[in-house]
Every structure is written in C-alpha cells, then in structure tokens.
Coordinates of C-alpha atoms in Angstrom, one line a residue:
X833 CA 90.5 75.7 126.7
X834 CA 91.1 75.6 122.8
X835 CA 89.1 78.2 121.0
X836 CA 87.4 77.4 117.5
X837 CA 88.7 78.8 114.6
X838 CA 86.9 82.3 113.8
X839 CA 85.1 82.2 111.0
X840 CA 84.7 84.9 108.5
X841 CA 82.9 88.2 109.0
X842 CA 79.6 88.0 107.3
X843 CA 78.8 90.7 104.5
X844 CA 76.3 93.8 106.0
X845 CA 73.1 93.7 104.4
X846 CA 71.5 96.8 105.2
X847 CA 67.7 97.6 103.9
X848 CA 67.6 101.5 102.5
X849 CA 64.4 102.7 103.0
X850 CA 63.8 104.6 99.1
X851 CA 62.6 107.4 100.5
X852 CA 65.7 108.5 102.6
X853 CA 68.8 110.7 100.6
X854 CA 71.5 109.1 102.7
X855 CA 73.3 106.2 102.2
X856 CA 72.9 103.2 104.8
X857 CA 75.7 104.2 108.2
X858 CA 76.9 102.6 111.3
X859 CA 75.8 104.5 113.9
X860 CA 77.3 103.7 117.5
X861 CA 75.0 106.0 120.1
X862 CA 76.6 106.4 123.9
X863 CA 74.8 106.9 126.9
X864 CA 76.1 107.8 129.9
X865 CA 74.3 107.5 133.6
X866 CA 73.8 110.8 134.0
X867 CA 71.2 110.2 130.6
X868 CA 69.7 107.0 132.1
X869 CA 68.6 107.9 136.0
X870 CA 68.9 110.6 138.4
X871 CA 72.3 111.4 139.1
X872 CA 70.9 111.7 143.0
X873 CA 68.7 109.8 145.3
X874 CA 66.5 107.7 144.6
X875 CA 67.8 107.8 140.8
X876 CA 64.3 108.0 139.1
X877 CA 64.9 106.4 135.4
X878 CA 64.8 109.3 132.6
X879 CA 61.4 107.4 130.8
X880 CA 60.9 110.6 128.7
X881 CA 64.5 110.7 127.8
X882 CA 64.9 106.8 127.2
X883 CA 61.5 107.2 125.4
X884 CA 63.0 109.5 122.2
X885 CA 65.9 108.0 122.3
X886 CA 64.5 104.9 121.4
X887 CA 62.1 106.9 119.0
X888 CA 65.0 107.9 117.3
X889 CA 67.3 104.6 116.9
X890 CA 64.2 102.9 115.3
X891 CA 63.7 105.9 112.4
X892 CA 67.1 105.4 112.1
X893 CA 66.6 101.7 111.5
X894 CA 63.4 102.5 109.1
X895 CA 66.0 104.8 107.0
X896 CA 68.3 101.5 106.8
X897 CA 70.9 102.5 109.3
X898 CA 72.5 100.2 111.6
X899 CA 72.1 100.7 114.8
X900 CA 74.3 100.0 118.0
X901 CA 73.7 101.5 121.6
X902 CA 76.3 101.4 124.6
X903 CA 74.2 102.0 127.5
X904 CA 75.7 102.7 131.5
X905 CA 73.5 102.4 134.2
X906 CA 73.8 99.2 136.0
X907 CA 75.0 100.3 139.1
X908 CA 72.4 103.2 138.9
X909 CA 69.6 101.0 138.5
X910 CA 70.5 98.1 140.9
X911 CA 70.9 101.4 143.5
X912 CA 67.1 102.1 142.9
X913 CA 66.3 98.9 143.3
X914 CA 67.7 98.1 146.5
X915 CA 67.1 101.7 147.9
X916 CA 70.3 102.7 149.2
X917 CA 71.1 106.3 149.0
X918 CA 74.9 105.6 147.5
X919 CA 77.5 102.7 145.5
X920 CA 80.0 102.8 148.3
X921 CA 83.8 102.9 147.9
X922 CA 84.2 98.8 148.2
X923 CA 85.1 96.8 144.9
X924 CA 82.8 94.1 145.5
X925 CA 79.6 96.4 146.6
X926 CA 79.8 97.7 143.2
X927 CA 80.4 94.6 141.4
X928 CA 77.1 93.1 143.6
X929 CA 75.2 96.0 142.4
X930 CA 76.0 96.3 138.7
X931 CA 74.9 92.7 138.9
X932 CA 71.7 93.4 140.4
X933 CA 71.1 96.6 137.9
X934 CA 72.0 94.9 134.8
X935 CA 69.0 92.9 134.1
X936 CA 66.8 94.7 135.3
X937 CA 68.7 97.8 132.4
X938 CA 68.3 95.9 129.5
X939 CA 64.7 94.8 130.5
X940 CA 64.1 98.6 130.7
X941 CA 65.5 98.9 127.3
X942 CA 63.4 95.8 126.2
X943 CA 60.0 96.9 127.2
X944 CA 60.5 100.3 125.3
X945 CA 61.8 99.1 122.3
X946 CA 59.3 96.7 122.1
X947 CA 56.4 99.3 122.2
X948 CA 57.8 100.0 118.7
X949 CA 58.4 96.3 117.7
X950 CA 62.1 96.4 117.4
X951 CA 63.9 93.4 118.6
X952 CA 67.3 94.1 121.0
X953 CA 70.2 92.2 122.2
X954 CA 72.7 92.3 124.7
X955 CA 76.2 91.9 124.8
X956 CA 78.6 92.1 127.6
X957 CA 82.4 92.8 126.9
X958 CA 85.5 93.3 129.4
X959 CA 88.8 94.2 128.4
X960 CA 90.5 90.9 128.2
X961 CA 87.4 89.9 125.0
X962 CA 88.8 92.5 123.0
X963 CA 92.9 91.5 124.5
X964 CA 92.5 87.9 122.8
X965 CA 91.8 88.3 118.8
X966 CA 90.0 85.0 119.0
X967 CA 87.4 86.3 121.0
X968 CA 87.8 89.9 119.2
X969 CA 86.8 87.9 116.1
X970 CA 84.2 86.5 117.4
X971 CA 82.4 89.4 119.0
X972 CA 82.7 91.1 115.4
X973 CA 81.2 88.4 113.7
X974 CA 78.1 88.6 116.4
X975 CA 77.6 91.8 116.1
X976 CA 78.1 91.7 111.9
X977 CA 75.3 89.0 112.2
X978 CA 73.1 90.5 115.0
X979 CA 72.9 94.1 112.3
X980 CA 71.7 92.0 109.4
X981 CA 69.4 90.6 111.6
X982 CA 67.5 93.8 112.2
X983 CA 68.4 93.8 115.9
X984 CA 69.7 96.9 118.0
X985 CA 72.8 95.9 120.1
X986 CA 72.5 97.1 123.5
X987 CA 76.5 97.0 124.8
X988 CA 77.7 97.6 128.5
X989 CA 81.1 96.5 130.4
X990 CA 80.5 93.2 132.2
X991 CA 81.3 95.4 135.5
X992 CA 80.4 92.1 137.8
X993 CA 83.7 90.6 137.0
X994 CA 85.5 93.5 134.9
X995 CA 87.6 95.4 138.0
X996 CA 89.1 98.1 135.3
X997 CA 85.4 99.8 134.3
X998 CA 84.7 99.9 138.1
X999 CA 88.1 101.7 138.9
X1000 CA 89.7 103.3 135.9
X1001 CA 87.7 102.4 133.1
X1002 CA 84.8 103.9 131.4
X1003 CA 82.0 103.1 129.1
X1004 CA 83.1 106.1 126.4
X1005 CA 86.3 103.6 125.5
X1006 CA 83.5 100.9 124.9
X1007 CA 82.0 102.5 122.8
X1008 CA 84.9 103.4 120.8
X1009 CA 86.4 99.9 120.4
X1010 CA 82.2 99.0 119.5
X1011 CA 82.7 101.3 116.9
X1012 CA 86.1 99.9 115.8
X1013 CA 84.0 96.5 115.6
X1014 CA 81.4 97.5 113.7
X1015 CA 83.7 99.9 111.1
X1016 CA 80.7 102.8 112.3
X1017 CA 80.6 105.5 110.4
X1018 CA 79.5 107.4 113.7
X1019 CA 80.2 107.8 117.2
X1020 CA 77.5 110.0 119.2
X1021 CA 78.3 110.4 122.6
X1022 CA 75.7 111.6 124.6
X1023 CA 76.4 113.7 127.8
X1024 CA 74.5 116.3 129.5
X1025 CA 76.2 119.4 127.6
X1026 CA 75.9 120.3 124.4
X1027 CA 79.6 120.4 123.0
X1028 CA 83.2 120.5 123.9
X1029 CA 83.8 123.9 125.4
X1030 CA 87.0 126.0 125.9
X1031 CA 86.5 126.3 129.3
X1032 CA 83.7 124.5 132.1
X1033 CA 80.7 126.7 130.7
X1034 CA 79.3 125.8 134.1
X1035 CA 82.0 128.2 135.6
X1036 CA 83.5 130.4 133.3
X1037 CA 80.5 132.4 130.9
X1038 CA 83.0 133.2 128.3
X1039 CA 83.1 129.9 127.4
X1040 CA 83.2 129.1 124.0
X1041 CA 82.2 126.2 121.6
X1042 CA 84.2 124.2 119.7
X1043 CA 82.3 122.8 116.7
X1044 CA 85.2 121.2 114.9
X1045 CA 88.1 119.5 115.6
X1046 CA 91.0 118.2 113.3
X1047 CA 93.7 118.0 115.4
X1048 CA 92.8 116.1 118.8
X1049 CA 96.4 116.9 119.8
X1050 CA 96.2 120.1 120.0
X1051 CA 91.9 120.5 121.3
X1052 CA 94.1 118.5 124.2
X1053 CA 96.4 121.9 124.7
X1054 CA 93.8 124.5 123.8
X1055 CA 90.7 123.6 126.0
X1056 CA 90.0 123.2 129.3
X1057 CA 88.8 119.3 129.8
X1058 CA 89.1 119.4 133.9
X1059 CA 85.2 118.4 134.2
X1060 CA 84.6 115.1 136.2
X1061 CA 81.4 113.0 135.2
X1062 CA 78.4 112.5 137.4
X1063 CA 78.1 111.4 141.0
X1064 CA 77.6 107.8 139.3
X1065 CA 79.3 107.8 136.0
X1066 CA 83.0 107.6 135.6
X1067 CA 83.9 109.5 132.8
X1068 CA 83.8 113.2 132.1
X1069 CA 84.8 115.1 128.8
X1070 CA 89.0 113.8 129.0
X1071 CA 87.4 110.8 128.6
X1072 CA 85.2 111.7 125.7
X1073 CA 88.5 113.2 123.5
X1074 CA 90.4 109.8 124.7
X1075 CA 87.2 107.9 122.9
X1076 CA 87.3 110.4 119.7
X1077 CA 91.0 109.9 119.1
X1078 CA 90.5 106.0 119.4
X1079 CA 87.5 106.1 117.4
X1080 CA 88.5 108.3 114.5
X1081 CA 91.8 106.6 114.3
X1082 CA 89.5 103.4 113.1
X1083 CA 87.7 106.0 110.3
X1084 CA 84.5 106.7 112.3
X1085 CA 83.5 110.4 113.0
X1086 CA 82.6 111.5 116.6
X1087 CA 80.1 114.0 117.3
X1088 CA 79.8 115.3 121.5
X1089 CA 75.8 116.4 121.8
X1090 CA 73.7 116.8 124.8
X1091 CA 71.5 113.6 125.3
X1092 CA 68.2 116.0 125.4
X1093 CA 68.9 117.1 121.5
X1094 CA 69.2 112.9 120.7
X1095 CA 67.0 114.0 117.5
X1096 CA 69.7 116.4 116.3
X1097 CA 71.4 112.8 115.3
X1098 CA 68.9 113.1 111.1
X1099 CA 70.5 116.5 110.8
X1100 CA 74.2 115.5 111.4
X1101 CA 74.2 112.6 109.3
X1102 CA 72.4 114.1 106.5
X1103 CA 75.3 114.9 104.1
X1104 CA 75.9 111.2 104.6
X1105 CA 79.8 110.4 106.0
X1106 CA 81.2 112.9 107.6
X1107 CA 84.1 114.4 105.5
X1108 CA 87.7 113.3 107.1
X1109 CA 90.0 115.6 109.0
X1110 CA 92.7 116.2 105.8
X1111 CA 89.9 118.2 103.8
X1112 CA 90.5 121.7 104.0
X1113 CA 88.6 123.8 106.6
X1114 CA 87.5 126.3 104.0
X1115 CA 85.6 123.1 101.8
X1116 CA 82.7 122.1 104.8
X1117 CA 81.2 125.4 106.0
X1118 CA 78.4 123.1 106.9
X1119 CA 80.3 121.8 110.0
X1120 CA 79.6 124.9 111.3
X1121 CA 76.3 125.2 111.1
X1122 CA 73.3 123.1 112.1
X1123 CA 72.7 122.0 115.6
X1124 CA 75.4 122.6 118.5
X1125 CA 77.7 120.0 119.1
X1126 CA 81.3 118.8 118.2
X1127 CA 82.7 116.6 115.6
X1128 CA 85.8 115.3 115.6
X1129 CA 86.7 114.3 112.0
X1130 CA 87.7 111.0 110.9
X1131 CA 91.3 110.0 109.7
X1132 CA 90.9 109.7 105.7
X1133 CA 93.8 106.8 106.6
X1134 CA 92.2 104.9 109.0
X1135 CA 94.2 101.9 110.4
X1136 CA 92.6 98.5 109.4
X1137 CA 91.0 96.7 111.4
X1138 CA 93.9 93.9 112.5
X1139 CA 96.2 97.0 112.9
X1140 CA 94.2 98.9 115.3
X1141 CA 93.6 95.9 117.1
X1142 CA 96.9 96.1 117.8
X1143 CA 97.8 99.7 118.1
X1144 CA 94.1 100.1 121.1
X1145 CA 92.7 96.8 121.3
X1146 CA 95.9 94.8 122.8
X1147 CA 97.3 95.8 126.3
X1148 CA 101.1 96.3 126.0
X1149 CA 102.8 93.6 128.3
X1150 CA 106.3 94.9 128.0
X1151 CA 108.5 97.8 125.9
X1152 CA 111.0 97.1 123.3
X1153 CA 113.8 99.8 122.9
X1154 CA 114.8 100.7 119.2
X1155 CA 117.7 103.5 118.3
X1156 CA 116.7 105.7 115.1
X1157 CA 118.2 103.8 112.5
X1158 CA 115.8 100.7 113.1
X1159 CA 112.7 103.3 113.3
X1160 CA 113.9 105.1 109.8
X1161 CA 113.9 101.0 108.9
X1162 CA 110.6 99.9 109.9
X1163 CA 109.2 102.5 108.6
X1164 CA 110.1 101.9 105.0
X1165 CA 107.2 99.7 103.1
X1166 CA 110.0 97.7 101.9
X1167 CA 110.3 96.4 106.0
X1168 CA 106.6 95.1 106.4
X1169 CA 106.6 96.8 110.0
X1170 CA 108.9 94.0 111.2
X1171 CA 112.0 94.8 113.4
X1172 CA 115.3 93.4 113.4
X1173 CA 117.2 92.1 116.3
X1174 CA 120.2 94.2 115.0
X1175 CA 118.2 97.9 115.8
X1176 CA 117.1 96.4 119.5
X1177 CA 119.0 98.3 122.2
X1178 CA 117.5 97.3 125.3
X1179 CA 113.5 95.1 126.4
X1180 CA 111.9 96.3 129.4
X1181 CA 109.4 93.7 131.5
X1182 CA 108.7 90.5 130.9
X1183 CA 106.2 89.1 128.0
X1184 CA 105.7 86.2 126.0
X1185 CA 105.9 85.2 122.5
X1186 CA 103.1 87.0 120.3
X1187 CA 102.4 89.1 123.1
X1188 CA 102.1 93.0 122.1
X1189 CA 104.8 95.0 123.1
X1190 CA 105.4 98.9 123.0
X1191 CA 108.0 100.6 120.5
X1192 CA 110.2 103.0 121.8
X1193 CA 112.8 105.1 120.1
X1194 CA 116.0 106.3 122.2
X1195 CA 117.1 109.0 120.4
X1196 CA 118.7 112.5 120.9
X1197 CA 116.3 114.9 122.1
X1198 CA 114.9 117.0 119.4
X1199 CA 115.8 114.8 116.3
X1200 CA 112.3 114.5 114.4
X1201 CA 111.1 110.8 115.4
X1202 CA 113.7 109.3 113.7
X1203 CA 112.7 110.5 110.0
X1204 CA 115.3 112.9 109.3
X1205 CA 119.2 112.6 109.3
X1206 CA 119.7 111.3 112.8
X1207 CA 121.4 109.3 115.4
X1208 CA 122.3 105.8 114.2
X1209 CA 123.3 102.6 116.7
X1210 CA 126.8 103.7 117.2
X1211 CA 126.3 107.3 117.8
X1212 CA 123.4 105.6 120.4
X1213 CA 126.7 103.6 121.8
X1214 CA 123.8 100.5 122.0
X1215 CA 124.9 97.8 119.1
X1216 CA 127.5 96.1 118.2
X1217 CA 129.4 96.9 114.9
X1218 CA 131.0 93.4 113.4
X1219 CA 131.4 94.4 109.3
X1220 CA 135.1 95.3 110.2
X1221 CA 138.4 93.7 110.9
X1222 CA 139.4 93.2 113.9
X1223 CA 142.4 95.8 115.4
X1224 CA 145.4 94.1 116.6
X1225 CA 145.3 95.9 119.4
X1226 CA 142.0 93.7 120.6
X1227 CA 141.8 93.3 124.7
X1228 CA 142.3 90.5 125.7
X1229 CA 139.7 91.0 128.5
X1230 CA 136.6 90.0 128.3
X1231 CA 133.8 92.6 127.8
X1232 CA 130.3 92.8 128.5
X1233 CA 128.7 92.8 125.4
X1234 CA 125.0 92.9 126.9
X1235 CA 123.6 94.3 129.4
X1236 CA 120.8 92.9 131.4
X1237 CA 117.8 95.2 130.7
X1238 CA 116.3 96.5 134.5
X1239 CA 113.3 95.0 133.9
X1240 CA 114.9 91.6 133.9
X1241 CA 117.5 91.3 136.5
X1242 CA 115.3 89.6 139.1
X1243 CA 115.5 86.5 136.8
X1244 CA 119.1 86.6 137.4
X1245 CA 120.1 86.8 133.9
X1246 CA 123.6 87.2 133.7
X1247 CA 124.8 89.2 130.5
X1248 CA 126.2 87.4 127.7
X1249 CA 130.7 87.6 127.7
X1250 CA 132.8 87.9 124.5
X1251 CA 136.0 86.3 125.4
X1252 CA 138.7 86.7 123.4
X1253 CA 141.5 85.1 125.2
X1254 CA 142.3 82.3 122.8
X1255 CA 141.5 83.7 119.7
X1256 CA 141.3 87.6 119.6
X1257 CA 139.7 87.3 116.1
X1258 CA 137.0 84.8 117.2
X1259 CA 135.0 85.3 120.1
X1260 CA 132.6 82.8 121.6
X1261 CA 129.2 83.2 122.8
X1262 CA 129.0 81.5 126.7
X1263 CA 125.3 82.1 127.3
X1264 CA 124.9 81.8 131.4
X1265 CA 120.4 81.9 131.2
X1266 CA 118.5 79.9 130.6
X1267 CA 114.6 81.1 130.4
X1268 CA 112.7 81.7 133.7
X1269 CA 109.6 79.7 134.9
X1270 CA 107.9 83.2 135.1
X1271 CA 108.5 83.0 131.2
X1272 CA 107.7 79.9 130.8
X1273 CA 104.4 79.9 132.7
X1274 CA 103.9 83.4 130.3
X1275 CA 104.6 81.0 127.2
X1276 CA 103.7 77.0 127.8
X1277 CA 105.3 76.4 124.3
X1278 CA 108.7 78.4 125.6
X1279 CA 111.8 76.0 125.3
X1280 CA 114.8 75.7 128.0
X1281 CA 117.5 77.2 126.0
X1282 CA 120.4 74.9 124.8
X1283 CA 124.1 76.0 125.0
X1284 CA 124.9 78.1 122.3
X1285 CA 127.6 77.1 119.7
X1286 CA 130.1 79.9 119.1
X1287 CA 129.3 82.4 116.5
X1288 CA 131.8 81.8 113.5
X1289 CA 134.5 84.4 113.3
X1290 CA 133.6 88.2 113.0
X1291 CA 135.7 91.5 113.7
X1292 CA 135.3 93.3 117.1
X1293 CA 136.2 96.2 115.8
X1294 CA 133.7 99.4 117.1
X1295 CA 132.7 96.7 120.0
X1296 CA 130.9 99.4 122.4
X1297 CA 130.6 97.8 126.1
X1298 CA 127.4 98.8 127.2
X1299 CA 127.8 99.6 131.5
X1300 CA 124.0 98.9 132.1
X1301 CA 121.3 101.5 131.9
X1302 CA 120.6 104.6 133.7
X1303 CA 117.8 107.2 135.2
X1304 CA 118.2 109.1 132.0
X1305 CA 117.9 106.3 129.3
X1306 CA 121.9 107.0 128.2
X1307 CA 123.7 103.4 128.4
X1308 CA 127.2 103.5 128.5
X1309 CA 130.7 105.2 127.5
X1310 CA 131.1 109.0 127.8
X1311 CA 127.4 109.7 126.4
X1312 CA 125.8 113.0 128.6
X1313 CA 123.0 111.3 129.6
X1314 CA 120.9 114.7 129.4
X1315 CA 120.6 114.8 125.2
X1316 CA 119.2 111.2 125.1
X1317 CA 115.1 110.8 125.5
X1318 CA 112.8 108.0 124.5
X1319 CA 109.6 108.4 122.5
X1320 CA 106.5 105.8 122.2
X1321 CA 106.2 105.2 118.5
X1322 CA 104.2 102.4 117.7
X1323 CA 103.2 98.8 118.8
X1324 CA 104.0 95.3 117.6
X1325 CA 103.6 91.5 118.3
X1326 CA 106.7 90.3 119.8
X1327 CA 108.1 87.3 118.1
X1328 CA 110.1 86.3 121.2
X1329 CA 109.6 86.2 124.4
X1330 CA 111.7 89.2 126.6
X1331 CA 114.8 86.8 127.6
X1332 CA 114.9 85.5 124.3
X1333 CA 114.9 89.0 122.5
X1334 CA 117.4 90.4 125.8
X1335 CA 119.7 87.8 124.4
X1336 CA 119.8 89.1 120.8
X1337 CA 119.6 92.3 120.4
X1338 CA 121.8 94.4 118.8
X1339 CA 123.0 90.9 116.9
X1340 CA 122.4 90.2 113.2
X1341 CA 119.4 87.7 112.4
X1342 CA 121.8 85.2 110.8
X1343 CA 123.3 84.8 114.2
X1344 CA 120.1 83.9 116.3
X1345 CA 119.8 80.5 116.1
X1346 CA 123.8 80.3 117.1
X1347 CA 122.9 82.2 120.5
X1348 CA 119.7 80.5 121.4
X1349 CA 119.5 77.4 119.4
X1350 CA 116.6 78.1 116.6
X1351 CA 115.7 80.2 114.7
X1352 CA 111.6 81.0 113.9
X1353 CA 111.6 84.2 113.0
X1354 CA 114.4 86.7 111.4
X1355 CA 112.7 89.4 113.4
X1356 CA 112.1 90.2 117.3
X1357 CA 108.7 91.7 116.5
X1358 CA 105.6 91.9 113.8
X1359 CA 103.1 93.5 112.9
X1360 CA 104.0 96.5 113.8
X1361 CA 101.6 99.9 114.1
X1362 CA 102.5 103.1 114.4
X1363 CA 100.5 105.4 117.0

C-alpha cells in the first residue's frame, strides 16, 4: 500500500483568553489506571477524580491552552464490565479485554466532558505509527488540526493489536512521544504519589522529595526508583524518568504530581514555560516552592523534531560500528551527521536501506567519547591504510581484508580477498556475495550485486588483516582485547543495507561503486543524532 504524501503541519491557532497572564502552552496530562478505576475488585471508576480532572483541562482550554490527555484504563474497564476478578497472564485475554474496555473509556470520558460542552477525540497509536515517518507525519498533522479545532485529544495504545504495551510497554512512553508531536510545553504525569522520592516513602519514612531535576542521569544513580505500578497498570516511577528524559530531550518540561492535586497544574504553569535545565540553580528559587511535585527541566537544545524522530521515535534494526576518528568526524558541523564508509569497522544484524541503525564507537576504555586526542583506525587495527606505497617486501599471500561481521555469517558471506599474486602493487577485488533474500525481502528495491571490477592500483602498505571479531570487541593482531569497549553514541538512517555496508567499510567512498557496482550515496549512513 502506497501512502500519500504528508502534507504540511498546519500553523496552531490558539484563542488567549485576555484575562489570563500566561502565554497559550501545550499541555500533555497522563493518567495512569491506578487514577481511572480501583486498582482491586470490582474496579469502581474514580467519577470524582475523572470529574476535576475534566474540570480542570477545560479552564485550561478557557485560558487558551491546548490540551491533550493520554488516558489508561482499557483493560480496567472491560474487567468491570465483564465482572471477572483479574486480566489473566494470556496475550490474547488481554488483548480481548482492552478491546471490550476501550469504548466503553472514551465514552466515559465523553459523557463528562460533555457536561461542560467540550468536544473530545480519540486516537489510537502503536509503536510501528510512530516507526514509519509517513504515518508519524500524519498523526502530527491530526493532532495540529484536532487543537485548532478546540477539541481535547483523548490518546491510549491500540493494546488490541499492539503486543509491546501489553508486555513491556507503557502508556508513560505515549505520552512522551504525544508530547514530542505536539512540541508541548508540558508533560504532567499523574500517579498516585506526589513526587519522585529518594527512597519508596511507602517504606522508608526518611524519604525525601526531590523537587528538581537537571540531570536525569544522575536522579537515575541517586534515588531509589524500585516501585512497580499498580495491580493493573504497567509502569511505575523507572518508567516515569524513562518518559522525562524522552520528553525533555524534545524541549517539553515534565512535572511527577499525585492525580488527587490535578488542580496544582494553574500554579505550575503560572510563570509561563518552565525555565530549561542550563539555567543556574540559584536563578529559579520558585522551583522550589509552590505545590509538591517534580519537574524535570527541559533541554534549552532540544532536538528537532525529524531528529528525535530518529534518535526515540525509530526502532534500531541493526548497529553500525565506528572507531574514534569517524566519531571526532561526524561530529564536526562541517560533516552534516553523515558517516563515511572509511570510519566503519564492523555492522552487526541485518537491516535495510533507510532503515535506522545504532552508532557505536569502539574505542579504548576511558578515552572521552571520542572528543579528545584518541585512538584513530589504525591504533583500532580495523581499516585499511592505502595513501602509501606499497613495500617491496608485499606477501604474496592473499589476506583477508574483511571480516564477516557475526551478525552476518548465517548469510554465508564470504569475506572479500586481496590477491596480490600477479601484481603485488595492484590488488583486485573478488567479491564472493551476493545479497541475501532475507535482505532483499528487507529492501524490495535491493539489487543482486554485479562482479566487481578491480579497484585501480593503490599501496598495501599498513594493510592490517582483521582475524574476525571477539567476546571483547578487539578484532585482530596483538590488540589486549581487555582495553577496547564500545559505547552507543547516536543513531542514523542507513544508506545501505547491512551486506552492502559489510562490504565497504573501512574503504574510501570513491571506491564503492568499484566493489558493489553503484554508487548512491558517498556515505553508509544519514541523518545522524546523537543520544
């Protein structure tokens, strides 16, 4: 199925109320289960709790605010309505019960928003709308036009067919990447405690509140986030800091308050947006007053919005293996984020063309990510050096000048041989793969590779064979495997698919189309974010 072009995001129109101080926000409010029915038997809906919170979104729609809310419950509510005592541990109960809770949610939602007169919609995501940027697009543009609309989104996971929220997944990560949609200015996740705590409060007393966080990092070292969510729920408060750091990486601010205080939301946006996480502590004492909860600042960089698309929005299908000099490469502005085939060292599973792939840096273990005087290719024993002369003394013997990454050997790949028999100053390229029907059902407009004509003549000299890789990550020669790590860096769109970029790594750019045949792009991968 062919998708139409996406059009355009339409411009926000948002209507400011004259009488309010605060500029028109975003505001993207959470709820979890635990907020919408009894956590036990026979999960008795939370009227009085639904009731100000939908008191509250429509003030905030009279002040001009946009408005969406990312509402759990299905599974809850189809519960009640059946009148079983529990979900069950089988995939497909679940799925049958979300689908009988669902409509019978958002006509919950429906009747009390409409005691006020305030139109709703809903819209169902999974994981694989926000995978394809067609689709992505699309979704933004709905809810762009939805919000000038005067309507209140109502989001949830489409668990009936979405197998990741039932199992791993959570409705906190929703409402992060709604947020990324919508550019929000806010994130409020409502939960059933007031704030992110050192410790459980419900065990330890000496618990204490954090109000402020700038560094997600290092809340992740210095507080206790062991809490599970609710018998029905699936999250908890790891998944509330996994949410924050996606969401204030797209420039929205996310506050942690207990669903009970939902009217604490006019005091926390009064100041308008929420200052960003490089001001300096000592300039917003008012962060640390007003009602409990936490905010975790917003990034004053925030990635745009096709770049964190990339970096949270895309599931990596595979890992591409860079040594430091490529990193300290890519990460010039000069580069555009796009990697050479010359810093590749080795490509781990198998992906398509324009597929995203992971960056990782192999590198020795305490070098600064690649910023500072490091390791280069050769030091990484990984590329091949052809700027010098070749040394009389050249082998003879053939040498194995790329080795099959791990990840690819069950496509029988053999690796690619530089003979030198004939003439020691000229070796030839005698490609033995061709491209895989796994690859090629990946890619439908993947091409069987043609025989490669031999590369013209360049020195072997510094030639390092590569002996396959190992538990450790070292590849090769005399290297102690123990100083070598690898660190995730970023995340691109791969150019190639992984055979094709397997074939020329460590080569320059002029010689791709020599080794497979074409050439359509100088680099291996595009678009490239840093995480």
């Amino acid at each position: 199925m062919v998708h139409p072009p996406p059009s355009k995001s339409p411009k926000l129109t948002p209507r400011l109320n004259s009488k309010t101080k605060t500029a028109p926000l975003t505001i993207v409010i959470k709820l979890g289960t635990s907020s919408i029915v009894s956590p036990t038997y026979p999960f008795v809906p939370h009227i009085q709790l639904l009731s100000n919170i939908v008191e509250t979104v429509v003030k905030l729609r009279d002040q001009g605010h946009r408005v969406v809310l990312v509402s759990s419950g299905a599974i809850g509510v189809g519960l009640r309505r059946m009148n079983l005592k529990e979900r069950g541990k089988e995939l497909h109960k679940k799925q049958a019960l979300a689908a009988i809770g669902q409509g019978r949610l958002i006509a919950l939602w429906d009747n009390l928003f409409s005691q006020l007169e305030q139109p709703i919609a809903q819209i169902l995501l999974t994981r694989m709308d926000i995978s394809d940027r067609t689709r992505y697009i699309n979704a933004q543009n709905t809810f762009s036009e939805l919000l000038n609309m005067g309507v209140v989104p109502i989001v949830n996971e489409n668990d009936t067919v979405s197998v990741s929220e039932i199992k791993f997944g959570d409705n906190d990560t929703l409402s992060a990447i709604s947020s990324a949609i919508c550019h929000a200015d806010y994130l409020f996740l409502l939960t059933d405690v007031e704030c992110l705590y050192t410790d459980n409060p419900r065990n330890n007393p000496d618990a204490k509140p954090v109000r402020v966080v700038r560094d997600i990092q290092a809340v992740k070292q210095q507080v206790s986030t062991k809490t599970l969510g609710s018998s029905l729920g699936t999250g908890g408060m790891e998944t509330k800091i996994i949410a924050a750091e996606l969401a204030t990486a797209a420039g929205t601010t996310t506050v942690v308050m207990d669903s009970s205080n939902v009217r604490d939301i006019f005091q926390v946006i009064a100041n308008g947006p929420s200052p960003c996480r490089e001001s300096e502590e000592g300039s917003t004492p008012e962060l640390n007053e007003g009602p409990l909860c936490t905010r975790f600042l917003r990034k004053e960089a925030a990635l745009k919005d096709r770049k964190w698309w990339i970096a949270h929005g895309l599931h990596a299908a595979g890992s591409v293996i860079i040594d430091p000099g490529a990193f300290r490469a890519i990460q010039r502005k000069e580069s555009g984020g796009r990697l050479l085939p010359a810093g590749v060292v080795r490509v781990d599973g198998v992906f398509a063309g324009h597929q995203a792939v992971r960056l990782i840096v192999r590198r020795r273990k305490g070098e600064d990510d690649g910023k500072g005087e490091g390791v280069g290719r050769q030091d990484a024993s990984v590329s091949l050096d052809m700027s010098t002369p070749a040394s009389p003394s050249s082998s003879s013997t053939p040498l194995s000048a790329t080795a099959v990454s791990p990840a690819l050997r069950h496509l029988n790949i053999q690796p690619i041989s530089i003979s030198s028999t004939d003439q020691p100053d000229t070796p030839h390229i005698e490609p033995s793969l061709s491209l895989s029907s796994s690859i090629a059902s990946l890619d439908p407009l993947s091409r069987s590779v043609p025989p490669s004509p031999a590369i013209k003549p360049f020195g072997t000299t510094g030639l390092t064979a590569i002996n396959g890789g190992s538990k450790n990550g070292a590849e090769g020669g005399d290297v102690d495997v123990a100083e070598w790590e690898e660190v995730v860096v970023g995340k691109g769109l791969a150019q190639y698919n992984s055979v094709e970029i397997d074939r020329i790594k460590g080569k320059k750019s002029a010689h791709i189309e020599q080794i497979l045949g074409y050439n359509d792009c100088e680099h291996v991968v595009d678009s490239i974010t840093f995480i």
